[in-house]
C-alpha positions in Angstrom: 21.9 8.3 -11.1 18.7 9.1 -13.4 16.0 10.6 -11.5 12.4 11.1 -12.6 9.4 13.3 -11.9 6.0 12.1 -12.2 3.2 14.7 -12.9 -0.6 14.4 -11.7 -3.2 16.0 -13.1 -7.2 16.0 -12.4 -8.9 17.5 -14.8 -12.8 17.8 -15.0 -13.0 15.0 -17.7 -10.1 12.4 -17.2 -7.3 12.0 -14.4 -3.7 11.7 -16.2 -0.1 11.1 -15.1 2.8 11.8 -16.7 6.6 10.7 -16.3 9.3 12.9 -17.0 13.2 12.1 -16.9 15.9 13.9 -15.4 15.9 16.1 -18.6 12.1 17.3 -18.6 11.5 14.5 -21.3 7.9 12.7 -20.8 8.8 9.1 -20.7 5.1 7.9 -20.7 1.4 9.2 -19.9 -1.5 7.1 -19.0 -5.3 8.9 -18.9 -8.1 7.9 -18.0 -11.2 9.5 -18.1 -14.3 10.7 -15.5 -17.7 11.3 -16.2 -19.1 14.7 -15.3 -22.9 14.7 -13.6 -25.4 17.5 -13.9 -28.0 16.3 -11.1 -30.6 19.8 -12.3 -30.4 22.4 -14.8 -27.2 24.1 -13.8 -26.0 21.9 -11.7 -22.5 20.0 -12.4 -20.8 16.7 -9.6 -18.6 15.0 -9.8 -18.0 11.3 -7.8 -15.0 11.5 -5.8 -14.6 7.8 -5.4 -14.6 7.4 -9.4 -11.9 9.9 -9.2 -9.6 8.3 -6.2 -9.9 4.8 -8.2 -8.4 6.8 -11.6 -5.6 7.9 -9.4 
């Protein structure tokens, strides 16, 4: 039986996942990307419900 593994990654510009087979072989990626707000000079948010719905 083939088994898979299935890689998250948040990022500050884009959420991605990534499918692997049972050989470490990525299978297929999908991306997508965030924005990045800067409210005041130094200042950097991000919207967490932006990034939940790119899970």
């Amino acid at each position: 039986m083939a088994g898979y593994i299935l890689a998250l990654d948040q990022g500050t510009t884009s959420s991605r996942a990534i499918l692997y087979d049972d050989h470490a072989r990525p299978i297929k990626m999908a991306q997508q990307p965030t924005t990045l707000q800067t409210p005041k000079a130094g200042f950097v948010e991000q919207d967490a419900q932006q990034i939940w719905q790119t899970q």
